[in-house]
Short mmCIF file of C-alpha atoms and ligand atoms in Angstrom, two decimals:
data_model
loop_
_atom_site.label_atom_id
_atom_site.label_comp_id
_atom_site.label_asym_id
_atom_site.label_seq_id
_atom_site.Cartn_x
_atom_site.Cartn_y
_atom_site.Cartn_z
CA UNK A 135 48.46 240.01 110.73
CA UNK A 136 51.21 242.11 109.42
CA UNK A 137 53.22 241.19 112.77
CA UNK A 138 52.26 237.74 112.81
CA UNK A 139 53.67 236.97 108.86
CA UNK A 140 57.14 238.42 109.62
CA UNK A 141 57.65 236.67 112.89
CA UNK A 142 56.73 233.52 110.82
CA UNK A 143 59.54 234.46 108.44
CA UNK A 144 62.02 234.99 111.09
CA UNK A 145 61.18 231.73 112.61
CA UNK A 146 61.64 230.15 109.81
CA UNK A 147 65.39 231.90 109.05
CA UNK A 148 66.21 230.83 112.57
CA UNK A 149 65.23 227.05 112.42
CA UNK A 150 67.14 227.63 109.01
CA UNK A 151 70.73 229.21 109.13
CA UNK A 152 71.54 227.58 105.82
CA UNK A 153 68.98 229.21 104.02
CA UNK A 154 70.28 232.76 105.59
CA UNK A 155 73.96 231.83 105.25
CA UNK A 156 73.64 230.97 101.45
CA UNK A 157 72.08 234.05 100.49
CA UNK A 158 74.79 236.17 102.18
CA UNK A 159 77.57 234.31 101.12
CA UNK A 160 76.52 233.91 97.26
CA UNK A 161 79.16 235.62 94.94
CA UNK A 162 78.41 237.91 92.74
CA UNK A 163 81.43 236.65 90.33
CA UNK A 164 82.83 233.33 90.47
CA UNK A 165 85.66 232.82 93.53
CA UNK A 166 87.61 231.18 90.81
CA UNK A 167 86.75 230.39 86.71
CA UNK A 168 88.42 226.66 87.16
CA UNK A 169 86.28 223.59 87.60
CA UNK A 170 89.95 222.11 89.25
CA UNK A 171 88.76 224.37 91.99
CA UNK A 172 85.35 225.32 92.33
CA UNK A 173 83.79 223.18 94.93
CA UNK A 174 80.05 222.12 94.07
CA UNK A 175 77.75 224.27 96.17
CA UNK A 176 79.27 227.67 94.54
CA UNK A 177 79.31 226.05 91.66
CA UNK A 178 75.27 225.02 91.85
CA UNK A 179 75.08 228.60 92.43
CA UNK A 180 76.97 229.27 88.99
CA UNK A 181 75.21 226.60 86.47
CA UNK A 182 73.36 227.51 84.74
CA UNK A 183 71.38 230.60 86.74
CA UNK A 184 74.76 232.54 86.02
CA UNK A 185 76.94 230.68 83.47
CA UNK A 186 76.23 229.19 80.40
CA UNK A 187 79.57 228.72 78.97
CA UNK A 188 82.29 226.19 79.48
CA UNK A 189 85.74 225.98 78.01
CA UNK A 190 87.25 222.83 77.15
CA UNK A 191 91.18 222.73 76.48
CA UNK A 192 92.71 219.85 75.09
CA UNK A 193 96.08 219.05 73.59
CA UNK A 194 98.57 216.07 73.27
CA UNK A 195 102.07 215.68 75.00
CA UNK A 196 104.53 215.46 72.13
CA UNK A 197 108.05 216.24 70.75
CA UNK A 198 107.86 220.30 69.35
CA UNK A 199 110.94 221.68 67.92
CA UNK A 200 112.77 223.24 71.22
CA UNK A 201 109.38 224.37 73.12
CA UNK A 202 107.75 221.98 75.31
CA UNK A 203 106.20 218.18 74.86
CA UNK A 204 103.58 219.96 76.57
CA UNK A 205 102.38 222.88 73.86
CA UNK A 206 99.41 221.44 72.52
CA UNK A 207 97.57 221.44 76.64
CA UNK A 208 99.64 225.00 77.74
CA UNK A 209 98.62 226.69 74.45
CA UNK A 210 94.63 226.34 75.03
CA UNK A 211 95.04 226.30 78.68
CA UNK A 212 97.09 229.65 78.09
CA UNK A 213 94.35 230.74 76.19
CA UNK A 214 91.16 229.22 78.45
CA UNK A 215 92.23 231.42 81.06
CA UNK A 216 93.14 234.70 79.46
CA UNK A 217 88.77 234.43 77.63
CA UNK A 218 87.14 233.06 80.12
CA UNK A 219 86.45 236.62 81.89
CA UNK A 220 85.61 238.21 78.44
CA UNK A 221 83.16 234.84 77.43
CA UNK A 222 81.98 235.10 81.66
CA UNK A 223 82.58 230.99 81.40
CA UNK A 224 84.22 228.84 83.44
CA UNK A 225 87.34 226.42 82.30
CA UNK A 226 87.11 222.23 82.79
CA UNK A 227 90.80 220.56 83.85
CA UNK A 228 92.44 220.19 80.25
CA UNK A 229 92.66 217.11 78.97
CA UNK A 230 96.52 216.69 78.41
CA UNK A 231 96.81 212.97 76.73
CA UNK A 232 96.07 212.73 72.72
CA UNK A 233 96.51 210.69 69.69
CA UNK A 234 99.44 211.51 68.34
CA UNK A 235 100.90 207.98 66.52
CA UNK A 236 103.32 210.10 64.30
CA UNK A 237 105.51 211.61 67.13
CA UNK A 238 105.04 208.78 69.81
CA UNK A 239 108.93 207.71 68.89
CA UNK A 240 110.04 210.93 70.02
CA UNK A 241 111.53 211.11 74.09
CA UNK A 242 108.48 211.91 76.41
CA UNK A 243 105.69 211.45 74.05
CA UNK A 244 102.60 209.65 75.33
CA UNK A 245 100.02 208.54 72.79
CA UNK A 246 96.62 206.97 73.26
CA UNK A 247 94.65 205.18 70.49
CA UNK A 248 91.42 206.67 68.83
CA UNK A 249 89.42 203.97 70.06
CA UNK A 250 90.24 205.24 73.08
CA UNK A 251 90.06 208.96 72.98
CA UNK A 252 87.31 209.11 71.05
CA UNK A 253 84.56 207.42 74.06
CA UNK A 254 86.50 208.87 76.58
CA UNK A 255 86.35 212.73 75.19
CA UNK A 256 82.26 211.92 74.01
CA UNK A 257 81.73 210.93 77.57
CA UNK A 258 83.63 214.13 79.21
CA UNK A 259 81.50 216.38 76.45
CA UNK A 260 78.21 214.60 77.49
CA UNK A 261 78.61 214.89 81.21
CA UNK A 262 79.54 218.55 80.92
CA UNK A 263 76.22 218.92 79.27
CA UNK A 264 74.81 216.95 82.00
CA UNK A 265 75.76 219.62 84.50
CA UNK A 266 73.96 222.03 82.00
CA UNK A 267 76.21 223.71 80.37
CA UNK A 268 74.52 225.83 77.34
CA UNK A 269 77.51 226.35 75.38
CA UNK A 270 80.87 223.35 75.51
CA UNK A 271 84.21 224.86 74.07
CA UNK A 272 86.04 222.61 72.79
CA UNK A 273 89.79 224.52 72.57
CA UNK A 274 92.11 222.15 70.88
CA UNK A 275 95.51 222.43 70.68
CA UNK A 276 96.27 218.79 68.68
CA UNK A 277 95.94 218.03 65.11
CA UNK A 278 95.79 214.58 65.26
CA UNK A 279 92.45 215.21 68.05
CA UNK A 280 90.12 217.16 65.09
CA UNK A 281 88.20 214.61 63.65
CA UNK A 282 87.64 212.36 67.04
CA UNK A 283 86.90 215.77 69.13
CA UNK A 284 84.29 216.74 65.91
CA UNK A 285 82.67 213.18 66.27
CA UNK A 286 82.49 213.19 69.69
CA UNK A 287 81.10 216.35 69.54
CA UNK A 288 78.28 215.64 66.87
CA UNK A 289 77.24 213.29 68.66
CA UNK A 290 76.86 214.60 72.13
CA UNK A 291 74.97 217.94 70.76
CA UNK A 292 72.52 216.05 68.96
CA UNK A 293 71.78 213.61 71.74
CA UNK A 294 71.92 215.85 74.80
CA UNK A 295 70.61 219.09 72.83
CA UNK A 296 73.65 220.99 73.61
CA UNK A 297 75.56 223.68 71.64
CA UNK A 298 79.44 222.84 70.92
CA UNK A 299 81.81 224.70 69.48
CA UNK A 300 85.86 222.94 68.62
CA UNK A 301 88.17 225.33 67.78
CA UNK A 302 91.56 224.70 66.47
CA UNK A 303 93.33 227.59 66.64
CA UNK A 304 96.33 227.74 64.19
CA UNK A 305 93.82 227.42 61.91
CA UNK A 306 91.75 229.91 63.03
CA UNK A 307 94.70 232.59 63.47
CA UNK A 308 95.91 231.14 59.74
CA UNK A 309 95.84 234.64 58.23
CA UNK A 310 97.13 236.19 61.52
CA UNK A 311 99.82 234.09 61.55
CA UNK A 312 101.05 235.47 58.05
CA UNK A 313 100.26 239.10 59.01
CA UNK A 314 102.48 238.57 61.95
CA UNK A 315 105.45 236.97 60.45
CA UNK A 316 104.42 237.65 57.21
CA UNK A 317 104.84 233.61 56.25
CA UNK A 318 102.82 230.49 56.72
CA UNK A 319 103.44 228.79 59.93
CA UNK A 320 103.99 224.55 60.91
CA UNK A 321 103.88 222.47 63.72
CA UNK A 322 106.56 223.93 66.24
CA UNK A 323 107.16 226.76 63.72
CA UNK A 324 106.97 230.28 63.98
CA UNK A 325 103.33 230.37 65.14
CA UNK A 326 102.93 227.65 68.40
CA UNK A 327 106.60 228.86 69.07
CA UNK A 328 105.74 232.32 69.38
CA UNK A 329 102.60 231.55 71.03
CA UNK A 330 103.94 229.94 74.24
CA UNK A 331 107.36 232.27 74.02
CA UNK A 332 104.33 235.20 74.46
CA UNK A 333 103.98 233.60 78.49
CA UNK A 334 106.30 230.64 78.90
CA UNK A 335 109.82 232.31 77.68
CA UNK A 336 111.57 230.27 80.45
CA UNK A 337 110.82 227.08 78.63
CA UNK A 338 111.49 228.48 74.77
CA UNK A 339 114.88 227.04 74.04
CA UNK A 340 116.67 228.68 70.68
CA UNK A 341 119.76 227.55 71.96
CA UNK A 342 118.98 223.89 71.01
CA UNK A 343 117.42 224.88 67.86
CA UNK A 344 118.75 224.65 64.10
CA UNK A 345 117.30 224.83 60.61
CA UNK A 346 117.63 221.40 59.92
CA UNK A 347 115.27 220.75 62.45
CA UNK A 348 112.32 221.81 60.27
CA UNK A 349 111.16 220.05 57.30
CA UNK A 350 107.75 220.35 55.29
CA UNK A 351 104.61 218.63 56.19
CA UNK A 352 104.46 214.99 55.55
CA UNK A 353 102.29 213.80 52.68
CA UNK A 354 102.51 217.24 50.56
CA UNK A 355 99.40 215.53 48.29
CA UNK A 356 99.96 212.34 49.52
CA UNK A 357 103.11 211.85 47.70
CA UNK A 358 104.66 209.86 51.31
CA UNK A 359 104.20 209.32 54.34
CA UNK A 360 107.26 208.76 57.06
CA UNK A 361 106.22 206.73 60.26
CA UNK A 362 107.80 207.96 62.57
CA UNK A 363 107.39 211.34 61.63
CA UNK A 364 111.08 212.30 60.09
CA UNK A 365 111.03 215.72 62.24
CA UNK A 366 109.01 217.85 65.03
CA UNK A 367 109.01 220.78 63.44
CA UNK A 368 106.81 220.20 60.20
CA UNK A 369 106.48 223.68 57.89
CA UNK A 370 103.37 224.06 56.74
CA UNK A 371 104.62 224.86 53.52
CA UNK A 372 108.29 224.45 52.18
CA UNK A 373 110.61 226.87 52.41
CA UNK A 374 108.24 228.99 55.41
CA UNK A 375 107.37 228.89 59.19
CA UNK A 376 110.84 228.50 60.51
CA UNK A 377 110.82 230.09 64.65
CA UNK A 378 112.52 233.70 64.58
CA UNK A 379 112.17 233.46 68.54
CA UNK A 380 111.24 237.44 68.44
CA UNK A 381 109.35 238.42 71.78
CA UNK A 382 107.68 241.50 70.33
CA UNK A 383 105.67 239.31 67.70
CA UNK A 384 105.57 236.53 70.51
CA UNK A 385 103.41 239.32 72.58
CA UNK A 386 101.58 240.47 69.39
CA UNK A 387 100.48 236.79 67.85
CA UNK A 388 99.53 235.63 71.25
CA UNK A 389 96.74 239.01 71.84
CA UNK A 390 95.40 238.83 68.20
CA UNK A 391 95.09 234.89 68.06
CA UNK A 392 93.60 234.94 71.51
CA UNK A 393 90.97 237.92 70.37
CA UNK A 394 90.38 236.05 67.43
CA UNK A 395 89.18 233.32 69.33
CA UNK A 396 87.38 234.70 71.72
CA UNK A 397 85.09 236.67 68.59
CA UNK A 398 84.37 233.10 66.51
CA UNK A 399 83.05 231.86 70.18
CA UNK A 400 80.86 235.01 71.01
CA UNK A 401 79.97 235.57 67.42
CA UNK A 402 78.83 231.57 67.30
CA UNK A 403 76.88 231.76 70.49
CA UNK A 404 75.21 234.71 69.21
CA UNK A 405 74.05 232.98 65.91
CA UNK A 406 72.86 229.73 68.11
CA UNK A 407 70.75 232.28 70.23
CA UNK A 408 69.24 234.04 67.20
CA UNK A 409 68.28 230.76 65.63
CA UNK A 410 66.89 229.86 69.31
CA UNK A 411 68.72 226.50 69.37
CA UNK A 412 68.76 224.72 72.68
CA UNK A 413 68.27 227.55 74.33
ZN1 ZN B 857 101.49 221.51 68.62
#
């Protein structure tokens, strides 16, 4: 009898190399954290036996002081890959087109409405979930995405039973940013400038840059509003958040806004589980 049941199973292997070549070629950690390059049968293997967690990094291609139209996609993407290992999730293509109507004047800027963005980013959120995802990161790098990218995500939780988390970070790392430099930040000030000088140095140009580049945030209280926006870099507050191009606090912002991060999205997923939502 004995015999006869594990020739049976042997048969069966045989008549069934697939089944025998899976199980010896099935990782034990990913071959790769990016979606870009995961091909679906390791990635069935993955989601959502293994991982539960995806990172989302979005951004905007715009004009930024003398770092690149691109900061608002590198800074998340930048940041997607250097968590993912510590959150064990895997990172979706960024999505590197925005709404940014202010800066669209400036050379190299590409802009897409919100009637646009907002289906399109609902419809990436809700087939992420579809592939059963637990937990959708949302890491935004883009002002002018927040409210669409909350919307979108609202919606898509509630109607798929999903758990999504947007983070923007300079918010996030607000009181890091004035530990580091001991002064608010701005758009293209001290804090993005430092964060992509911390891995893209090459492309951080302080040569090009003066003061009078900076000025303080449109609409302080609604007092105006210039259209287009009268400069790239746009101090949070006046007088603070200029770029002191200093690679030392360029290392040091990037590892504490990056840890920061990383907490609010283990510390969130922890609370979800403990309340035992869409688990
Ligand atoms: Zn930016």
């Amino acid at each position: 009898m004995k015999k006869t049941a594990s020739f049976g199973w042997a048969a069966v292997i045989a008549a069934c190399p697939l089944i025998l070549s899976s199980s010896q070629s099935a990782p034990k950690v990913p071959t790769t954290r990016e979606m870009n390059l995961l091909g679906w049968q390791e990635f069935a293997e993955l989601v959502p036996a293994k991982i539960a967690t995806v990172l989302l990094p979005v951004g905007s291609l715009e004009a930024h002081g003398v770092i690149p139209n691109g900061t608002d996609n590198l800074a998340p993407a930048a940041m997607a890959a250097d968590i993912a290992g510590r959150l064990d999730a895997l990172i979706a293509p960024p999505l590197n087109f925005g709404v940014t109507p202010g800066l669209k004047a400036y050379p190299g800027a590409v802009s897409i409405s919100e009637a646009a963005y907002g289906p399109f980013v609902e419809e990436i959120l809700a087939s992420l979930a579809d592939n059963r995802f637990r937990n959708v990161i949302v890491l935004n790098g883009h002002g002018g995405n927040t409210a669409l990218l909350n919307a979108a995500a609202t919606r898509v939780a509630n109607a798929k039973r999903v758990r999504i988390l947007v983070v923007n970070w300079w918010t996030l790392a607000d009181d890091i940013t004035k530990a580091v430099f001991g002064q608010n930040g701005g758009h293209a000030g001290n804090n993005e400038t430092a964060y992509i000088q911390a891995f893209l140095p090459e492309h951080v140009h302080p040569e090009r840059y003066t003061k009078e580049m900076a000025v303080p945030n449109p609409s302080p209280a609604g007092s105006y509003f210039a259209v287009p926006t009268q400069a790239t870099i746009l101090l949070y507050e006046k007088g603070q958040g200029y770029p002191d191009f200093d690679p030392a606090k360029a290392k040091d912002y990037f590892r504490k806004v990056n840890d920061r991060v990383a907490e609010l999205v283990l510390d969130t997923i922890r609370r979800w589980d403990l309340a035992g939502l869409y688990r």
